Every structure is written in structure tokens, then in C-alpha cells.
PDB file of C-alpha atoms in Angstrom:
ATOM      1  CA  UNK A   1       9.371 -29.579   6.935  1.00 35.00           C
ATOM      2  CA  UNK A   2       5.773 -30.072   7.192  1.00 39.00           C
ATOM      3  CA  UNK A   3       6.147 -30.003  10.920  1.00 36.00           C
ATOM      4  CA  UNK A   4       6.933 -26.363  10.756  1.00 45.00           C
ATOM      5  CA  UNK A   5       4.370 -23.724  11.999  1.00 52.00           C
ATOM      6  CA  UNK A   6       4.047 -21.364   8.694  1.00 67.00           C
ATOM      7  CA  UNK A   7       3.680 -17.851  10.916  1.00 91.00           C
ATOM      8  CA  UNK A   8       3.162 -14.698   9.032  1.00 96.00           C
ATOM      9  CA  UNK A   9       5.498 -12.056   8.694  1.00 97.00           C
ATOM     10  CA  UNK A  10       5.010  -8.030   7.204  1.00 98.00           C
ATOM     11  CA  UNK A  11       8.092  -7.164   5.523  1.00 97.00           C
ATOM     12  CA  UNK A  12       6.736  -3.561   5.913  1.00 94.00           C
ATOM     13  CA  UNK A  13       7.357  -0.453   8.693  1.00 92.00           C
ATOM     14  CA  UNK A  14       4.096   0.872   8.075  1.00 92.00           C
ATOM     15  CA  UNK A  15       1.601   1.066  10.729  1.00 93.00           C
ATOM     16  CA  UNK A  16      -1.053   1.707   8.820  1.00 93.00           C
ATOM     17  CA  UNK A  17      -0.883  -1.678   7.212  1.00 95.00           C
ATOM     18  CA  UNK A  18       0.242  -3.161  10.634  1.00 96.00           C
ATOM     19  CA  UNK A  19      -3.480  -1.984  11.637  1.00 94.00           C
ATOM     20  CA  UNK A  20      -5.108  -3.507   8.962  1.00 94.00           C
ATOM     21  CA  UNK A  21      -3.634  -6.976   9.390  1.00 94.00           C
ATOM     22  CA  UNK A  22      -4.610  -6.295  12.974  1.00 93.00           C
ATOM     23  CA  UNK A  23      -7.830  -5.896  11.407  1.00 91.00           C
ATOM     24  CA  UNK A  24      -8.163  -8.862   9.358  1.00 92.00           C
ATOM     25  CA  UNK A  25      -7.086 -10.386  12.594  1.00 91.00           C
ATOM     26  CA  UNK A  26      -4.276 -11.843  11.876  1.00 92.00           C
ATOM     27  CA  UNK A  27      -1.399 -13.035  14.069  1.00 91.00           C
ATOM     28  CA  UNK A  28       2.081 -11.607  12.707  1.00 95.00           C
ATOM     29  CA  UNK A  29       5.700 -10.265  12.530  1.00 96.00           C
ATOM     30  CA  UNK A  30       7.317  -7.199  11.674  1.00 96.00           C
ATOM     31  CA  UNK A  31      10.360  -7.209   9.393  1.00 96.00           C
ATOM     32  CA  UNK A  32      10.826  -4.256   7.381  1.00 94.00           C
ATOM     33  CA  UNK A  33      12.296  -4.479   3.967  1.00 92.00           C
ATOM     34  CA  UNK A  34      15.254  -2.715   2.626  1.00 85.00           C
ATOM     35  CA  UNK A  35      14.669  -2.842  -0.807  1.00 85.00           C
ATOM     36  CA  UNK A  36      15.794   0.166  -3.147  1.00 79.00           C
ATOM     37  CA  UNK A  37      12.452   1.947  -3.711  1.00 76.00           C
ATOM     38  CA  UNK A  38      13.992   3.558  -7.142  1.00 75.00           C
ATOM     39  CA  UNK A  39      12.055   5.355  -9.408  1.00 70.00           C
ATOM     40  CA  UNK A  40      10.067   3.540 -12.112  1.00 73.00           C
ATOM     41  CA  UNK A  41      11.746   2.994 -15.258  1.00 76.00           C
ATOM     42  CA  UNK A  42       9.155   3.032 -17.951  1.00 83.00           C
ATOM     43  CA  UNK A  43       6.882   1.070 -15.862  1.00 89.00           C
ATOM     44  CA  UNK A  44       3.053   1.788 -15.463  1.00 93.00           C
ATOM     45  CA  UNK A  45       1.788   2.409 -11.770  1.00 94.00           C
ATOM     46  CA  UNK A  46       0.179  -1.319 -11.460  1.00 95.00           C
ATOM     47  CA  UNK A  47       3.448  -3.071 -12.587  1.00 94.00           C
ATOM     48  CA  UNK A  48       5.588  -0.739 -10.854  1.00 94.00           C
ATOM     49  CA  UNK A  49       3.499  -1.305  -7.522  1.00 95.00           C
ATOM     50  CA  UNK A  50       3.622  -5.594  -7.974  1.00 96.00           C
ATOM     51  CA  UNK A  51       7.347  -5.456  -8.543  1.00 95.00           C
ATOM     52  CA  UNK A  52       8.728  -3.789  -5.959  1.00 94.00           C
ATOM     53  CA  UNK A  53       6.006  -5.464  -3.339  1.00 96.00           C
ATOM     54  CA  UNK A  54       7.850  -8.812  -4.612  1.00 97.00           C
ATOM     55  CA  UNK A  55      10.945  -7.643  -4.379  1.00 96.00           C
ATOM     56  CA  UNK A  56      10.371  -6.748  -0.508  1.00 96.00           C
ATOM     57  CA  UNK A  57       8.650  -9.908   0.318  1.00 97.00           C
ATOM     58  CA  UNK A  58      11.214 -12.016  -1.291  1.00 97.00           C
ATOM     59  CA  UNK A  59      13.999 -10.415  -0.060  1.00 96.00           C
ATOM     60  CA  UNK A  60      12.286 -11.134   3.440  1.00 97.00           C
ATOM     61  CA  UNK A  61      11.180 -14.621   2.684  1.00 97.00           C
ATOM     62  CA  UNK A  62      14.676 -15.856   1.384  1.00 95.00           C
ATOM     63  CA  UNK A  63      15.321 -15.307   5.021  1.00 94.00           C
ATOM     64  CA  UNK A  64      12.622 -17.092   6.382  1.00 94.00           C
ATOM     65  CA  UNK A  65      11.683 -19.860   4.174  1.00 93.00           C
ATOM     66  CA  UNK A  66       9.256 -21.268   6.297  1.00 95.00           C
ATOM     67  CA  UNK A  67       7.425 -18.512   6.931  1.00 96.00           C
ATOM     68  CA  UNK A  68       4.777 -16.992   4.781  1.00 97.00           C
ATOM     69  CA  UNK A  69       5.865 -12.858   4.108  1.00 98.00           C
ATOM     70  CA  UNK A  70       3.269 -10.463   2.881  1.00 98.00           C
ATOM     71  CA  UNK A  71       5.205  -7.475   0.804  1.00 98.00           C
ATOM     72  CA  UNK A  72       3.446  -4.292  -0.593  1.00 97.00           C
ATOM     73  CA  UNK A  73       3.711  -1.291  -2.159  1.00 95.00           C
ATOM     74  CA  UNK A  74       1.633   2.011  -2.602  1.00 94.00           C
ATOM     75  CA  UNK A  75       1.825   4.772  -5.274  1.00 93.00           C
ATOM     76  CA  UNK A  76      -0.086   7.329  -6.443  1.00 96.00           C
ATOM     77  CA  UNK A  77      -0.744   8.281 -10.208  1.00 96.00           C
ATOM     78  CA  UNK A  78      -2.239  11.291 -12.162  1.00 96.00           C
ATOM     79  CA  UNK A  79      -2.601  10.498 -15.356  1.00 92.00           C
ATOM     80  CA  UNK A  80      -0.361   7.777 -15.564  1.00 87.00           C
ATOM     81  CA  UNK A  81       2.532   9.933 -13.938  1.00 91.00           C
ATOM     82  CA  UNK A  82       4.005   8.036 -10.756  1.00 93.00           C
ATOM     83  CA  UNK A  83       3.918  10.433  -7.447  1.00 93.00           C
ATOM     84  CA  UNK A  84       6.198   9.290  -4.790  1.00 87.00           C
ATOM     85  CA  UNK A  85       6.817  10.881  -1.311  1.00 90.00           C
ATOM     86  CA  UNK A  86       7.252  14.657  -1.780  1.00 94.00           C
ATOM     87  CA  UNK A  87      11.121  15.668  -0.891  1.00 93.00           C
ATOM     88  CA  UNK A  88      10.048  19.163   0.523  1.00 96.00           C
ATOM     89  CA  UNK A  89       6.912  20.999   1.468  1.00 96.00           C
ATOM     90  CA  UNK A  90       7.338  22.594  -2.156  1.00 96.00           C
ATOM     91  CA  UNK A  91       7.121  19.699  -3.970  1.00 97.00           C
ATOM     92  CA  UNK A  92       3.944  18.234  -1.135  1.00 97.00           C
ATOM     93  CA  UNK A  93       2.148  21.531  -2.470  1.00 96.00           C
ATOM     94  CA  UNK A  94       2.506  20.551  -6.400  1.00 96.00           C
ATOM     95  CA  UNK A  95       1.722  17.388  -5.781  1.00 97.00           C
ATOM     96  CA  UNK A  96      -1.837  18.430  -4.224  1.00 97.00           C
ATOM     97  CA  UNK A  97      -2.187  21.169  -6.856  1.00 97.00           C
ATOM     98  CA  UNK A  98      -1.966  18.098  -9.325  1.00 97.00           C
ATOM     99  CA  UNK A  99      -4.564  16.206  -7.257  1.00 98.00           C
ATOM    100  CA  UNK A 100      -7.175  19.353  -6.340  1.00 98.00           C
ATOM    101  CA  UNK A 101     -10.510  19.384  -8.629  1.00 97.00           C
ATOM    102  CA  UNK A 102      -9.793  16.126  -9.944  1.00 97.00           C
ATOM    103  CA  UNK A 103      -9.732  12.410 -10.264  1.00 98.00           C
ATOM    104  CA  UNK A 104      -6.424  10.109  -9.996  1.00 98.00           C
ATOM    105  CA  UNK A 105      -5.430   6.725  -8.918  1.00 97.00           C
ATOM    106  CA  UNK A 106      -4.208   5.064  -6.182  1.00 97.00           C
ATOM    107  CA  UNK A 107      -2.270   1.495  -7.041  1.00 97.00           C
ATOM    108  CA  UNK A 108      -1.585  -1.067  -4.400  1.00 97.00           C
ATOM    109  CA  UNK A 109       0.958  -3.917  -5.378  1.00 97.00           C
ATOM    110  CA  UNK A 110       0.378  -7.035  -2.798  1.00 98.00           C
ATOM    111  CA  UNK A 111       2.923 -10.035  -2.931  1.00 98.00           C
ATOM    112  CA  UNK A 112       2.432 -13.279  -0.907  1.00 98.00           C
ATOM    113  CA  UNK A 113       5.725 -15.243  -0.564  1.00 98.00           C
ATOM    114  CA  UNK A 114       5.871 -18.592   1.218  1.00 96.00           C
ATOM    115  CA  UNK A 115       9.861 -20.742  -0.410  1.00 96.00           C
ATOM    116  CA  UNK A 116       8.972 -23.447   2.286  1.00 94.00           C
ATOM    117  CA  UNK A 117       5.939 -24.336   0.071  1.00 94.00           C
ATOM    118  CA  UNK A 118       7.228 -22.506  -3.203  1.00 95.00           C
ATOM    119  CA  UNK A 119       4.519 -20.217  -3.156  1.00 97.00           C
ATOM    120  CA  UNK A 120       4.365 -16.813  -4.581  1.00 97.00           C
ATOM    121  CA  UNK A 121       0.916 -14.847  -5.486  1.00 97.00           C
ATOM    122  CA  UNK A 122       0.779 -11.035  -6.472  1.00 97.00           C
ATOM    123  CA  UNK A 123      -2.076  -9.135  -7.042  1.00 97.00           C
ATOM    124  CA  UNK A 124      -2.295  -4.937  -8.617  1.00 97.00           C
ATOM    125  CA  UNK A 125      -5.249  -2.828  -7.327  1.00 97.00           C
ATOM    126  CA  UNK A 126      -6.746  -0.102  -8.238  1.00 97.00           C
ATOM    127  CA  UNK A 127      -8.655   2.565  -6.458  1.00 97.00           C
ATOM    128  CA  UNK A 128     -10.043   5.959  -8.108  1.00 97.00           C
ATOM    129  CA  UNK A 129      -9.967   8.604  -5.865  1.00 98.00           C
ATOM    130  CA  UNK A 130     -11.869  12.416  -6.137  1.00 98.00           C
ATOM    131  CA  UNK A 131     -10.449  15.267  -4.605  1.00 98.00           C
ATOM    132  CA  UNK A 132     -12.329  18.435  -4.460  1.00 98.00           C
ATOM    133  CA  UNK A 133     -11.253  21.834  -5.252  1.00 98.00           C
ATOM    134  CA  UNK A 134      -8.502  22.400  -2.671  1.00 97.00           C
ATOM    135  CA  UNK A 135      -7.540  26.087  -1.693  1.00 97.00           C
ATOM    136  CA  UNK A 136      -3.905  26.891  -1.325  1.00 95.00           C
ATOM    137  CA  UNK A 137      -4.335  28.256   2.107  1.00 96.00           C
ATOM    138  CA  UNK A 138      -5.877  24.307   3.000  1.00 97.00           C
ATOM    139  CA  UNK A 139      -2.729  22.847   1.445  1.00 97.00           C
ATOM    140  CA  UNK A 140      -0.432  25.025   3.148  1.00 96.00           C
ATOM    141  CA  UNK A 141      -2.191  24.114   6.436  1.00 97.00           C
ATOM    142  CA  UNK A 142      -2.418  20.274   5.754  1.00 97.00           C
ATOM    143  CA  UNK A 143       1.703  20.595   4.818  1.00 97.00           C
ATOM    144  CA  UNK A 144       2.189  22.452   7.844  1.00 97.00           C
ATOM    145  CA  UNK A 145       1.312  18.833   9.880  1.00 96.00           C
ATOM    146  CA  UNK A 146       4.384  17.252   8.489  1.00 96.00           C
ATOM    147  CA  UNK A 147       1.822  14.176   7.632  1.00 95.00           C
ATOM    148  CA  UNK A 148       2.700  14.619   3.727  1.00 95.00           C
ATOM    149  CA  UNK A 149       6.017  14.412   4.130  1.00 94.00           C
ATOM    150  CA  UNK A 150       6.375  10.142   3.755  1.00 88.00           C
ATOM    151  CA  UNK A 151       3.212   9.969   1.790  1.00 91.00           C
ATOM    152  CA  UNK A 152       3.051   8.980  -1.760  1.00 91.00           C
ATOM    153  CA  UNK A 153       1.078  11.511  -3.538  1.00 95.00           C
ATOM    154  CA  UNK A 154       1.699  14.099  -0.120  1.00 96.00           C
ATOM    155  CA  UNK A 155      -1.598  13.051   1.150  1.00 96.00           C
ATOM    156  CA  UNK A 156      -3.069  10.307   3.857  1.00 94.00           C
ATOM    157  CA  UNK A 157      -7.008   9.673   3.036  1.00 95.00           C
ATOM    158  CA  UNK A 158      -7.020   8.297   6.915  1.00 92.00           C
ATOM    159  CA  UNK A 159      -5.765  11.444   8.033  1.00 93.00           C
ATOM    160  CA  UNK A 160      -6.076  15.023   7.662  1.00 95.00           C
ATOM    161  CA  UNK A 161      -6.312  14.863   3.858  1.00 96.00           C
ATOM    162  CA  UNK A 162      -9.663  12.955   4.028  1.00 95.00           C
ATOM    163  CA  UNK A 163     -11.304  16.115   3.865  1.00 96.00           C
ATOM    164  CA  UNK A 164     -10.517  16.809   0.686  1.00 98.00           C
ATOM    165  CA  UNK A 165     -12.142  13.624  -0.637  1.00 97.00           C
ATOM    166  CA  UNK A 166     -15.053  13.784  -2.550  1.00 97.00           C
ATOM    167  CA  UNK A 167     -15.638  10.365  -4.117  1.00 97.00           C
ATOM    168  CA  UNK A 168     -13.922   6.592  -3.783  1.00 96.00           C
ATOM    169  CA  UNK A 169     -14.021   4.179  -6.652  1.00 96.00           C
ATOM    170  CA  UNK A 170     -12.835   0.683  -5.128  1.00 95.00           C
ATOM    171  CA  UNK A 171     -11.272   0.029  -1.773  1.00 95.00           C
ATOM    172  CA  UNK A 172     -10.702   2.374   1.021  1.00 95.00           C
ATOM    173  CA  UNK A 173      -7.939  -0.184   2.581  1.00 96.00           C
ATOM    174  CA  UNK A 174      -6.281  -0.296  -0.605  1.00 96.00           C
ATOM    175  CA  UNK A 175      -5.758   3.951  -0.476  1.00 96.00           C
ATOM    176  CA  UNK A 176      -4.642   3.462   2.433  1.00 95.00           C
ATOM    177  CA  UNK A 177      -2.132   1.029   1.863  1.00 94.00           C
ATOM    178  CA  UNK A 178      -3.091  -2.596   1.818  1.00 95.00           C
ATOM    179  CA  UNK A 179      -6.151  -3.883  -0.149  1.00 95.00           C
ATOM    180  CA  UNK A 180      -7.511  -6.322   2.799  1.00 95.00           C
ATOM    181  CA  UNK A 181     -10.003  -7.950   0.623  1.00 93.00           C
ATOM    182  CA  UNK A 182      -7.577  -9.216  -1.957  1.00 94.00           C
ATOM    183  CA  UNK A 183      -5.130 -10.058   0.625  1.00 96.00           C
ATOM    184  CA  UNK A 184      -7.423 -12.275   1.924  1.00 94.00           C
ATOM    185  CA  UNK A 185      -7.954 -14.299  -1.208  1.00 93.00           C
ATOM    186  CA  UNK A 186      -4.553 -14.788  -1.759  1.00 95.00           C
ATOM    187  CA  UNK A 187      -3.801 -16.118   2.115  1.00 95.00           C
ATOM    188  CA  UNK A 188      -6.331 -18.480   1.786  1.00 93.00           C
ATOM    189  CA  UNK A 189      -4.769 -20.306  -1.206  1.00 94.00           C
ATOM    190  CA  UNK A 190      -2.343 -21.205   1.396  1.00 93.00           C
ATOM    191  CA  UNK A 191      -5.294 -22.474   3.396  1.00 91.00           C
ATOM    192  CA  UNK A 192      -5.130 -19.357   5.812  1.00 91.00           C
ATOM    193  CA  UNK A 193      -9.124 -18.049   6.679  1.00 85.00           C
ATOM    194  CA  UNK A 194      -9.410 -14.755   7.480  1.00 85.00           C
ATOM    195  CA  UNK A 195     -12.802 -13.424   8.995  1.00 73.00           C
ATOM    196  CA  UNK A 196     -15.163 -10.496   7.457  1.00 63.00           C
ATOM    197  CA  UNK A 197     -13.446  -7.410   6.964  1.00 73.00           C
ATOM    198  CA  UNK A 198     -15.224  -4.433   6.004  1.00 72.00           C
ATOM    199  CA  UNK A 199     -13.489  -2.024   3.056  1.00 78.00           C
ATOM    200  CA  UNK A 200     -15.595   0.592   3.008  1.00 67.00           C
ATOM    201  CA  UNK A 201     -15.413   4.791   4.295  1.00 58.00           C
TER     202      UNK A 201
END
């Protein structure tokens, strides 16, 4: 067993956090999770976020034991209220009506899975995020890109919605979807070094 190379894999489809593994620099495989993303149950955002990023990157891992798998998970949270992906451009307009003129959270749930070496790590973080006011003609326009639509919270900071941020509190990767900084703590407890990467706008 110690023989075996212990290669990386994403158990995520997003490209966003494809690009910042890229960025970290990192050497990896795609495998996409298919773990029920069901609402929370009484959970807060940060616990909520941790277990289902577990869940995927044990579901992956059990799989490939000798690999290590890196699951996550993204919401969004106004006043403690859980915001998934919008089902209609209806519901994508609430959501930003919720978020205009004020201050909410964005929660990041990173898991680090390695059975081969019984490993497992998970890490919550938090970012605040500021939106200014936001007219309803600028939501209806930002809607009209379809680039709410698989969003949590209807918006992407990296995309068109980064206009309507005013302020960050914490990391930019982790609004985006994968806190690189704290990732990179937690790989090198498995004695993986990742270079400098940069987490700010």
C-alpha cells in the first residue's frame, strides 16, 4: 500500500473550483458526486455546508481508497435562512431582492478524504458579503443571462453579479466556491505543499 501514488481527485462538476485547484496548481481528477443535495433539516449554513461536502467526498473516496478526494459545498445565507439554486427566474429575483442593500453570508464546507491512510479533515468558512442597492430593472437584466439559474443565492461574484458588490469580509475563493487557503492547510497534513495563492478581489 505505501507503494501507491496518492493522486488527487475533485468529486465536484464545477469549473469554477476546477480553476482554482488549477490555481493552487495542483495536479487532479474529475469525479463528480451524486449525492442528494436535500434541503437542510434544522441545520445552520456552516454544518449544513461540512456535511454534505463529506458526504460527496466519501462517497467518492470509498471508490478510490487510495486516492486522496477533495468534496465541497457552497450555500448562501441571509440571516441564517439557507438559499439554494433558484428553481425559476421568479424565485432568482426574490432571492436578489433578499440580498440588495444588505449584508449576508456565504458558507463554504471543504472535506479532505484519503481511506488508504484513514484520513478525513473538514473545515466551515465563512465569508460576509455586501451588496448594494440593486434596481429591479439590474436584476431582471442579470436573470436574463441564465447565470443565476445553478447558483446558490442566484448570483456568481466572478461573474456578472460582481457589480453589485460593495464590500468582502474573508475570502474571495471561498464566495466563489472553494476557500483555497484553507484547502491548502488541510492537504498539507497529508504532506501535500501547495505554492502561494492569492485570495483576494
Amino acid at each position: 500500500m505505501n507503494n501507491v501514488a496518492h493522486t488527487i481527485v475533485l468529486a465536484s462538476a464545477s469549473p469554477r473550483r476546477r480553476e482554482l485547484l488549477e490555481l493552487m496548481g495542483l495536479h487532479f481528477a474529475v469525479e463528480p458526486s451524486d449525492v442528494d443535495e436535500s434541503p437542510p433539516m434544522d441545520e445552520a449554513p456552516g454544518p449544513y455546508a461540512v456535511r454534505l461536502a463529506l458526504e460527496k467526498a466519501t462517497k467518492v473516496a470509498r471508490a478510490r481508497k487510495y486516492e486522496i478526494v477533495i468534496g465541497a459545498d457552497t450555500v448562501v445565507a441571509k440571516d441564517s435562512t439557507i438559499l439554494g439554486k433558484p428553481t425559476d427566474a421568479t424565485e432568482a429575483q426574490s432571492m436578489l431582492r433578499s440580498l440588495s442593500g444588505g449584508v449576508h453570508e456565504v458558507w463554504t464546507g471543504i472535506a479532505v478524504v484519503c481511506m488508504a491512510k484513514r484520513f478525513e479533515a473538514v473545515k466551515a468558512v465563512c465569508s460576509e458579503v455586501t451588496f448594494r442597492e440593486v434596481s429591479d430593472g439590474e436584476m431582471d437584466e442579470y436573470i436574463a443571462t441564465g447565470e443565476p439559474m445553478d447558483k446558490a443565492g442566484a448570483y456568481a461574484i466572478q461573474g456578472g453579479a460582481g457589480r453589485f458588490v460593495s464590500r468582502i469580509k474573508g475570502s474571495y475563493h471561498n464566495v466563489i466556491g472553494l476557500p483555497t487557503l484553507e484547502l491548502a492547510r488541510l492537504l498539507e497534513q497529508l504532506g501535500i505543499e501547495v505554492g502561494y495563492v492569492s485570495d483576494t478581489v
